[in-house]
Amino acid sequence: MKTNRIIFLSPHTDDSELGSGGTISKMVENGADVWVVAFSKCEKSIKNSGLTDSKTLVSEFHNSMDVLGVAENRRITLDFEVREFQRDRQLLLDNMIKISKEISPDTVVFPSKSDIHQDHSSVYLEAMRTFKNCSMWCYEMIWNNFGFDPNMFISLNSSQIEKKIAALSCYDSQKHTLKKGYFNDSFIRGLAVARGIQCGCDFAESFEAIRIIW
């Protein structure tokens, strides 16, 4: 299956890397036109954490995209308020429709229906409405997923996994999440190994393929 123009929808600045960083790297290497949209810069969370620069996560996001090879003119950051996506669902939909018309993707990747985070679930619902004529994949975030059912695997090499880890290491402001485990290098490699075993390769990322248009 050839994917020419693909958009990764990231509710917050680090979600696309966590769920599909290796795949982003692979798609870039394969010559696809890769876009990443981060809907929230999480400025409220930054302020609440005690950091003085509200733009910290935006800078980290761009550093992360540099590692993965996403061109600077293929990155979109929006200003939705963290944990308030449900309140702003119509505006979220309007922005997605605008992005769809401007980019015309053939594939869109976003959080799973089983993701219990309120912002992630809102992105899922509005993406389903907006991109119904595209191939749609949902990425895995097992700490949020209740009932994730992978039916599609992207095989990755060790370099792509290391790029995913390096991209996530750009988020210095999120180092406290190491206590939760999902920013941990061993966890990232271990999950990639487990998904690789399921599909007969060394490393992989898994997805729920909602619709494949080929």
Coordinates of C-alpha atoms in Angstrom, one line a residue, residues 8-16 37-42 78 80 82 85 92 109-111 115 117-124 139 141:
F8 CA -0.8 12.7 11.9
L9 CA -3.3 14.3 14.3
S10 CA -1.8 15.0 17.7
P11 CA -4.2 16.3 20.3
H12 CA -1.2 17.6 22.3
T13 CA 2.3 18.3 21.2
D14 CA 3.8 14.9 22.0
D15 CA 1.0 12.5 21.2
S16 CA 1.8 11.7 17.6
V37 CA -1.0 18.8 13.4
A38 CA -0.8 19.5 17.1
F39 CA -4.1 20.9 18.3
S40 CA -3.0 22.2 21.7
K41 CA 0.2 23.9 22.8
C42 CA -0.8 23.0 26.4
L78 CA -3.2 25.3 17.0
F80 CA -7.1 24.6 21.7
V82 CA -6.0 21.4 27.1
F85 CA -11.7 19.9 23.4
L92 CA -12.3 21.5 16.3
V109 CA -3.7 8.9 11.7
F110 CA -5.3 9.8 15.1
P111 CA -6.1 8.5 18.5
D115 CA -8.7 6.3 24.2
H117 CA -8.6 11.0 27.5
Q118 CA -11.3 13.6 26.8
D119 CA -9.2 15.6 24.3
H120 CA -8.1 12.5 22.4
S121 CA -11.6 11.1 22.1
S122 CA -12.8 14.5 20.7
V123 CA -10.1 14.4 18.1
Y124 CA -11.2 10.8 17.2
Y139 CA -2.5 4.8 16.9
M141 CA -1.4 4.7 23.6

